[in-house]
Short mmCIF file of C-alpha atoms and ligand atoms in Angstrom, two decimals:
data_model
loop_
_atom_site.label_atom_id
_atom_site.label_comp_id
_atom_site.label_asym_id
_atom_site.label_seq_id
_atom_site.Cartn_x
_atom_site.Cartn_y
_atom_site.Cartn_z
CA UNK A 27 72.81 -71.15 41.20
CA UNK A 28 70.56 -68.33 40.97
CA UNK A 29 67.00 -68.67 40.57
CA UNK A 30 66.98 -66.51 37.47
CA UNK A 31 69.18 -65.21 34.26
CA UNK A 32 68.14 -63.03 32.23
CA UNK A 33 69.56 -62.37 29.12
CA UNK A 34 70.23 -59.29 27.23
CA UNK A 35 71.71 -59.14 23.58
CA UNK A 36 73.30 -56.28 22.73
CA UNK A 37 74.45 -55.09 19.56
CA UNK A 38 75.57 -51.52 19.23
CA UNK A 39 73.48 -50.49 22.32
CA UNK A 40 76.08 -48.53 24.10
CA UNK A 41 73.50 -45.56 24.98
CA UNK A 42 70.86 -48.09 26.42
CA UNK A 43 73.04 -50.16 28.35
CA UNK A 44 72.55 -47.40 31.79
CA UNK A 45 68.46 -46.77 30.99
CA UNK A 46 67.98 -50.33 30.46
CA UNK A 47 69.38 -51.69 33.66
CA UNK A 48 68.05 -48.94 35.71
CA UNK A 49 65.04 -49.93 34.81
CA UNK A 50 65.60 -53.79 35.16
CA UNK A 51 66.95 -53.36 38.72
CA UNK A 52 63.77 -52.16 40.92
CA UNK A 53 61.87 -54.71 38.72
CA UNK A 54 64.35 -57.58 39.55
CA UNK A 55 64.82 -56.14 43.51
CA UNK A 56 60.68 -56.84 43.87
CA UNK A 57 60.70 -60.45 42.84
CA UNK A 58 62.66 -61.57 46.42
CA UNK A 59 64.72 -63.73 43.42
CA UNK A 60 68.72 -64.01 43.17
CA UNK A 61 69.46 -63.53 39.38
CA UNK A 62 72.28 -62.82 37.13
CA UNK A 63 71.94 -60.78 34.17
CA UNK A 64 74.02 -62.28 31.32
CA UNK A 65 74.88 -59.44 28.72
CA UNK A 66 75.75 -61.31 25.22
CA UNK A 67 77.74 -58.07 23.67
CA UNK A 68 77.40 -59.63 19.45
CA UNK A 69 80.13 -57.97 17.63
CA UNK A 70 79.13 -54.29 18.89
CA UNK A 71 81.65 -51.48 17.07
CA UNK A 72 80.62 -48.52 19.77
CA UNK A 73 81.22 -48.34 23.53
CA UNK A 74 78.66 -50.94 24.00
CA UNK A 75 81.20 -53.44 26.01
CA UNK A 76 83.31 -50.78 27.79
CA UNK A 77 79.74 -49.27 28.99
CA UNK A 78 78.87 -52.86 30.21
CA UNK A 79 82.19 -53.18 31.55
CA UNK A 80 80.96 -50.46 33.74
CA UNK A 81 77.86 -52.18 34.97
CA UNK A 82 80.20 -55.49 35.71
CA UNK A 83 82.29 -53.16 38.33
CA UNK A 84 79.44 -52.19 39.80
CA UNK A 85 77.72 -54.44 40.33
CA UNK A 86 78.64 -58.80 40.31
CA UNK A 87 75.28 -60.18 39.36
CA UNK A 88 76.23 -58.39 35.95
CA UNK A 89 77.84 -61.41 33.60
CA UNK A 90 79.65 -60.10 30.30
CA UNK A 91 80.35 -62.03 27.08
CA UNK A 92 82.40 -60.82 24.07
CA UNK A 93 81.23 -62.41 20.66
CA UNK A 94 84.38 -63.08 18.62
CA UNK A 95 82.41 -60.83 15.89
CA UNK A 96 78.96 -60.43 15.28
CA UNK A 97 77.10 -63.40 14.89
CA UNK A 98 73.79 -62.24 15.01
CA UNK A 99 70.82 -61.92 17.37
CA UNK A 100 69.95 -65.97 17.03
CA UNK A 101 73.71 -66.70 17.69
CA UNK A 102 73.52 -63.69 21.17
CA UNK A 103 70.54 -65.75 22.84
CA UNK A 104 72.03 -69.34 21.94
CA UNK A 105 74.68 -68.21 23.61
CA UNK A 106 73.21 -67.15 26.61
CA UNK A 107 71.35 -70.25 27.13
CA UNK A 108 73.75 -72.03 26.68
CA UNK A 109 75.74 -70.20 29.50
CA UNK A 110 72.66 -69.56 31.67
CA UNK A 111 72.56 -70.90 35.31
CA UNK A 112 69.10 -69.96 36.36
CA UNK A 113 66.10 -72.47 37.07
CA UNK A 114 64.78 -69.82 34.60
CA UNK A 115 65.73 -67.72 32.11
CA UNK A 116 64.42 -64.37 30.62
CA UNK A 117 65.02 -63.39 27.11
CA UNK A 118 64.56 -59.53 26.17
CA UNK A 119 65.64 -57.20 23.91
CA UNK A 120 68.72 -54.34 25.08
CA UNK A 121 66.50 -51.27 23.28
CA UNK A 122 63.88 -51.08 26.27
CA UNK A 123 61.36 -52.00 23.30
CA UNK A 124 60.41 -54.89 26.28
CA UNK A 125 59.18 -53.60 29.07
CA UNK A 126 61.02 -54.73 32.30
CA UNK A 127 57.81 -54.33 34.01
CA UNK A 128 56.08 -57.05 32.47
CA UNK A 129 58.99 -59.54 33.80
CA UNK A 130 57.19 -60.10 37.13
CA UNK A 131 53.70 -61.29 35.45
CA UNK A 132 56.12 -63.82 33.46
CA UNK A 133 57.51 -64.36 36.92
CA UNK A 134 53.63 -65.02 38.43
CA UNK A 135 52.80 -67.53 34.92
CA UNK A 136 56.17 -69.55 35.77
CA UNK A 137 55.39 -69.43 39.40
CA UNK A 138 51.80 -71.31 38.64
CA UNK A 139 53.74 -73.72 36.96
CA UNK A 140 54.07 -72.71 33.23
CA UNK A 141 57.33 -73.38 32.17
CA UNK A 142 56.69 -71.53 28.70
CA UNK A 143 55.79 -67.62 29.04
CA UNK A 144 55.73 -65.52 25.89
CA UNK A 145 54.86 -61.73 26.31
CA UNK A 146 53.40 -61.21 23.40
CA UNK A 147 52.90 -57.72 21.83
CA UNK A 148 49.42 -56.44 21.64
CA UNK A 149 50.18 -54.37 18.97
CA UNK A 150 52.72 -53.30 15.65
CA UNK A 151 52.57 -50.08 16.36
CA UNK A 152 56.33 -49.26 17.15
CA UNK A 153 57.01 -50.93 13.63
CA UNK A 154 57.40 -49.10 10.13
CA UNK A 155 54.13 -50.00 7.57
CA UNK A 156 56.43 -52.01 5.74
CA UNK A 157 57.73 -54.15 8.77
CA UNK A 158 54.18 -54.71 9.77
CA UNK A 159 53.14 -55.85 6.15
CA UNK A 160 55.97 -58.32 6.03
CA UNK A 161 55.60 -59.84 9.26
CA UNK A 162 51.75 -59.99 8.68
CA UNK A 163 52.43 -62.12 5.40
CA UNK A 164 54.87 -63.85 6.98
CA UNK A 165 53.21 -64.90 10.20
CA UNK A 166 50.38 -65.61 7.72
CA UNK A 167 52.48 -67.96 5.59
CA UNK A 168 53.97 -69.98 8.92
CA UNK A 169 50.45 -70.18 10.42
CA UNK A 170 49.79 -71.90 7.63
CA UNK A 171 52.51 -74.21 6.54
CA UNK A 172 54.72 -74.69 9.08
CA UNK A 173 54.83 -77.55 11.53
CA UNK A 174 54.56 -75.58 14.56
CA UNK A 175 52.33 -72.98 16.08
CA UNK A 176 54.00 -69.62 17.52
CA UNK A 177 50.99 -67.70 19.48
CA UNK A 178 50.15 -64.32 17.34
CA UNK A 179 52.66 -61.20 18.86
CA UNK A 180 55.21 -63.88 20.05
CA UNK A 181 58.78 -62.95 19.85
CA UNK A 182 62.25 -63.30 22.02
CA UNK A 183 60.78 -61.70 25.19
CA UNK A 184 59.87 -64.66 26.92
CA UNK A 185 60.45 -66.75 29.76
CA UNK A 186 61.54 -70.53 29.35
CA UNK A 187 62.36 -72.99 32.80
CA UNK A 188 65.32 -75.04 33.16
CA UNK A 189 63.56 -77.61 31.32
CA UNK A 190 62.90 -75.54 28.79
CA UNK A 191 66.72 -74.55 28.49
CA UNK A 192 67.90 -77.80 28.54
CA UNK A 193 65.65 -78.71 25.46
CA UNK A 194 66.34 -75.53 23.46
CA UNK A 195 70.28 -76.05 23.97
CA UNK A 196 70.04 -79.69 23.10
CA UNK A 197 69.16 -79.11 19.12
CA UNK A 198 71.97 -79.15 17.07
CA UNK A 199 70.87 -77.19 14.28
CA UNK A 200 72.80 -73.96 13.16
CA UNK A 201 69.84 -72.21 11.46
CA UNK A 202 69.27 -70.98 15.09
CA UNK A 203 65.43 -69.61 14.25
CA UNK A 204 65.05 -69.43 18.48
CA UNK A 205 61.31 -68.12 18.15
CA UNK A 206 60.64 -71.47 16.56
CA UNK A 207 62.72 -73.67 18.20
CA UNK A 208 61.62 -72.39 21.71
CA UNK A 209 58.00 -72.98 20.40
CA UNK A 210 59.26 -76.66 19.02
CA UNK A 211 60.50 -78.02 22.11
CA UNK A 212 56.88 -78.38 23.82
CA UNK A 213 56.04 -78.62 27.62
CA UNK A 214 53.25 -75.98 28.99
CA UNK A 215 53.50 -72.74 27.14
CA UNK A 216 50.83 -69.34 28.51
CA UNK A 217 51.02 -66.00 27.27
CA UNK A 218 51.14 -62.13 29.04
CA UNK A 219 50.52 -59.25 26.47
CA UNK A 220 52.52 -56.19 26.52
CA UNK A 221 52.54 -52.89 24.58
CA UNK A 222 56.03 -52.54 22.40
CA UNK A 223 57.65 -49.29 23.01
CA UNK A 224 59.52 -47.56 20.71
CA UNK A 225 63.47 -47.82 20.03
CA UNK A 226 65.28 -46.38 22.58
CA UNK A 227 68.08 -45.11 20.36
CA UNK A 228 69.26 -45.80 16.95
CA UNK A 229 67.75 -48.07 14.43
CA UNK A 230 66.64 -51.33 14.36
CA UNK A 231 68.94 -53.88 12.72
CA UNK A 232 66.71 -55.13 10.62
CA UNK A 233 66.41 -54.08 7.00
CA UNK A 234 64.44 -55.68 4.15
CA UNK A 235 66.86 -58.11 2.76
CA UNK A 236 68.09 -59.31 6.95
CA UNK A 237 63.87 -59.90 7.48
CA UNK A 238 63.60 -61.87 4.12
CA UNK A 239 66.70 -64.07 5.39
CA UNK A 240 65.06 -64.22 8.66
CA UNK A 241 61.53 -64.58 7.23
CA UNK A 242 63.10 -68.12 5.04
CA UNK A 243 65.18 -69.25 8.15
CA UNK A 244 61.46 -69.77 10.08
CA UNK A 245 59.85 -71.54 7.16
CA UNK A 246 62.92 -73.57 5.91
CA UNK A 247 63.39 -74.70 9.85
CA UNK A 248 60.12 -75.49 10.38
CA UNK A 249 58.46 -76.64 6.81
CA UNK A 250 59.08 -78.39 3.61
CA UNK A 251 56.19 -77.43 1.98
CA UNK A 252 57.67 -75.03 -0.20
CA UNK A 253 60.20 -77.90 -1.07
CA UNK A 254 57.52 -80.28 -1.47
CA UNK A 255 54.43 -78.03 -3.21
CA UNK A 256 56.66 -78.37 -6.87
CA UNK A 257 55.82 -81.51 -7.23
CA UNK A 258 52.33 -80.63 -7.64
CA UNK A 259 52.59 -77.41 -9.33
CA UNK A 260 54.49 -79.38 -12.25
CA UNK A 261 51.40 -82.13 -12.16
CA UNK A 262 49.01 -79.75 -12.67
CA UNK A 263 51.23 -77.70 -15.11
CA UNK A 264 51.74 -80.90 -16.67
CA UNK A 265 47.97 -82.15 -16.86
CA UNK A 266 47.24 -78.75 -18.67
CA UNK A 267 49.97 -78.67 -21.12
CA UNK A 268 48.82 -82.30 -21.90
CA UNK A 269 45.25 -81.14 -22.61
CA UNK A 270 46.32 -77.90 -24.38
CA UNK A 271 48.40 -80.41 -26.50
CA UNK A 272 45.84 -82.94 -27.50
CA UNK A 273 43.41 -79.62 -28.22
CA UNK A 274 45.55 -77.81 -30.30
CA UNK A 275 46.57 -81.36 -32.33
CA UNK A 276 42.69 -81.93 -32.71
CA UNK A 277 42.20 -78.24 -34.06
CA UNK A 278 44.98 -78.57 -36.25
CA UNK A 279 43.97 -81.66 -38.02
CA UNK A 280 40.05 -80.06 -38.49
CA UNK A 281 41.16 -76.80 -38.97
CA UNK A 282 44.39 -76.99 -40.41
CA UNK A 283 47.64 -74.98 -38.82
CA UNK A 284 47.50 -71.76 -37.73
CA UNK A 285 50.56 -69.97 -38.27
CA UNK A 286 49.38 -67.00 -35.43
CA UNK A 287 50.26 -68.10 -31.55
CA UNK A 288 53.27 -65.72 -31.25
CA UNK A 289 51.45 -64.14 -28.04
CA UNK A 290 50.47 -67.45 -26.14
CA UNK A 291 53.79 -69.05 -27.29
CA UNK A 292 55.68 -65.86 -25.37
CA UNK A 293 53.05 -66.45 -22.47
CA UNK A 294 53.50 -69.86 -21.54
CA UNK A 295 57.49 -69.60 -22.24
CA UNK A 296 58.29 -66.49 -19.92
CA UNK A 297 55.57 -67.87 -16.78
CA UNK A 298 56.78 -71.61 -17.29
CA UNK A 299 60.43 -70.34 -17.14
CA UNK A 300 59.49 -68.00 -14.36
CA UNK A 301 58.26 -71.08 -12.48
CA UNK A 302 61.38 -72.95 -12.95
CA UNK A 303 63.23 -70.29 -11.34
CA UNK A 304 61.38 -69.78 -8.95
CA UNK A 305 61.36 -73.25 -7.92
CA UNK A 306 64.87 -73.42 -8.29
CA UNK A 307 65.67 -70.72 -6.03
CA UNK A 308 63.25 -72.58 -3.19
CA UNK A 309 65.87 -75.35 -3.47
CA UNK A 310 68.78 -73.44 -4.17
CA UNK A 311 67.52 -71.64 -0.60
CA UNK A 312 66.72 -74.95 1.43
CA UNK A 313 70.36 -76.19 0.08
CA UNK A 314 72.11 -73.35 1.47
CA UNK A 315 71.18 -74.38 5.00
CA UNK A 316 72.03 -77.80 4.21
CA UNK A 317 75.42 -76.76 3.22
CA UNK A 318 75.40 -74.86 6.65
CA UNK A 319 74.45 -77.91 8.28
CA UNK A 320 76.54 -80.15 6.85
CA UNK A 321 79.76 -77.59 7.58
CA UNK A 322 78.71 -77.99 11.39
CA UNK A 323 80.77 -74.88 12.30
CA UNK A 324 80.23 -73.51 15.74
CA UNK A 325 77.09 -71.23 15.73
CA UNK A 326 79.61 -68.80 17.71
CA UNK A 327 83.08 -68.14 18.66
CA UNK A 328 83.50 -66.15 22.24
CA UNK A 329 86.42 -63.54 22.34
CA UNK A 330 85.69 -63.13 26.15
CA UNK A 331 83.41 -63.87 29.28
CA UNK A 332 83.64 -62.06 32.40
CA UNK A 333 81.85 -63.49 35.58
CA UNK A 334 81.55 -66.83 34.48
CA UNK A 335 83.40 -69.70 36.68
CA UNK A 336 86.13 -71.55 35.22
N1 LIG B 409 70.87 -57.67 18.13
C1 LIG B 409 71.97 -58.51 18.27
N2 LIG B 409 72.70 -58.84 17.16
C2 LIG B 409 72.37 -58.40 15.91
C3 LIG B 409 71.22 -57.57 15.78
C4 LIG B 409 70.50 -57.22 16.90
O1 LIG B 409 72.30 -58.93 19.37
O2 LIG B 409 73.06 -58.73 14.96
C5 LIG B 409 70.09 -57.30 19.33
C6 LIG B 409 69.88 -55.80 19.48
O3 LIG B 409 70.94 -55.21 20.20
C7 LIG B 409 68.57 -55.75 20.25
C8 LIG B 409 67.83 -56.99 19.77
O4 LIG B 409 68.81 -57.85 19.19
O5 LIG B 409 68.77 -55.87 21.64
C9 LIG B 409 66.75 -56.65 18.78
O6 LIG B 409 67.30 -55.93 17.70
P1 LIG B 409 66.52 -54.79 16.95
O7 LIG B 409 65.96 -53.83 17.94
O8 LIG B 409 67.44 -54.22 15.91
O9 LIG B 409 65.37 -55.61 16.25
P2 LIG B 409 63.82 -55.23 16.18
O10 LIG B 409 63.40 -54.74 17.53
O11 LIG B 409 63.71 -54.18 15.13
O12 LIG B 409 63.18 -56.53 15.81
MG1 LIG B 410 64.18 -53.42 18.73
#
């Protein structure tokens, strides 16, 4: 068993696979730890497995796995908890936007006991101005209604203990939202700030519709508010529609009717309507992942491992 794994997903990262582990090898050398470094390869199309292939033969702490297809980045680092051996485990991203060199003050936290670390990033600035406003309003939204707290910055670089390990790869769920569910299990979590650096090649895999997916898979796994907040948004809606009622019944018996209304009529039609959909939608998305659930398909099929006993 070595004292450490760190895992690596990789998705199309063919040209960072050499700079990354260069860089993760002096790092790992100065810790006087054994490790493995499990690389997750999810689905990649390019030379990403042939070039970690490479690594393998060169060197045996290097452990491979072959995603059937690709299952995304949740799927990659279930996966290599699940096959991690360490007494600890690193999580980082393959594009060298996580510093290697900030592994040894996770190593120092874990070492005073902490068996959460999350390096957190001090800043967005490696992000486009859209990315940064929609993870501000998300991370604003979750603050506020979900049932968990996730430190400001925190992401998947982070360090988790056996313990840890063992309690992330015992829930069952298949929305696999690991930010929260790493931040759900408890025990004692610190943080070490880092500076993100940019991409190291390519483009992130992230576009606007992926991070709204994303964005709903962290507040549907971790809150039914937006399930539950209906209820009293049509009480309210109700309660004023009742009072409009009884005022416009009162003004027609003083006043007499009043043909006129086309423009408040169109109003309360279109935003009432809009509301129902809405509402809708916040079910139709919460059913979705009960439909997921309820299939209980494997989060991930593996086409091949290399390294791994038996
Ligand atoms: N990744 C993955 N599967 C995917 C998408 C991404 O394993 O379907 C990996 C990717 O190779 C990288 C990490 O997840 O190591 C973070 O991806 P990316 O850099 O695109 O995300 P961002 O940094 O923009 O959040
Ligand atoms: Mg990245």
């Amino acid at each position: 068993m070595p004292d450490l794994s760190i895992i690596l997903p990789f998705h199309n990262e063919a040209n960072s696979v050499r700079q990354l582990l260069h860089r993760l090898y002096p790092v790992l050398g100065s810790l006087s730890l054994s490790y493995e470094i499990i690389c997750v390869d999810d689905g990649s199309v390019d030379a990403t497995f042939a070039a970690l292939r490479h690594e393998r033969d060169l060197d045996q702490r290097i452990k491979l796995v072959r995603m059937a297809r690709n299952f995304g980045k949740e799927a990659a680092l279930t996966c290599g908890l699940q096959l991690a051996t360490g007494r600890a485990a690193i999580t980082m991203d393959s594009d060298l936007q996580h510093p290697p060199e900030v592994i040894p003050q996770l190593i120092e936290k874990w070492r005073n006991g902490v068996e959460l670390v999350y390096a957190v990033r001090r800043n967005r600035n490696a992000d486009g101005q859209m990315r940064r406003w929609l993870s501000q309003a998300f991370y604003a939204v979750f603050r506020t209604i979900a049932e968990i707290k996730l430190p400001a910055g925190a992401g998947d670089f982070c360090l988790l203990d056996r313990k840890v390990i063992d309690a992330v790869n015992a829930l069952p769920e298949r929305n696999r939202f690991m930010k929260g569910l790493v931040a759900w299990v408890g025990f004692h979590q610190d943080v070490v700030p880092f500076d993100v650096a940019p991409r190291q090649d390519g483009a992130s895999h992230w576009n606007f519709f992926r991070l709204i997916r994303f964005a709903f898979d962290g507040l549907s796994g971790f809150s039914t508010l937006p399930l539950r907040i209906w209820t009293w948004g049509g009480v309210l809606v109700s309660c004023a529609a009742l009072a409009y009622g009884g005022y416009l019944t009162l003004r027609t018996l003083i006043f007499g009717t009043d043909v006129p209304g086309y423009a408040s009529m169109m109003v309360g039609i279109l935003f009432l309507g809009g509301i129902q959909l809405l509402s809708l939608g916040v079910i139709g998305e919460y059913l979705a992942r009960v439909v997921t659930e309820v299939k209980a398909r494997p989060i991930f099929f593996v086409a091949e491992r290399v390294g791994f006993d038996s």
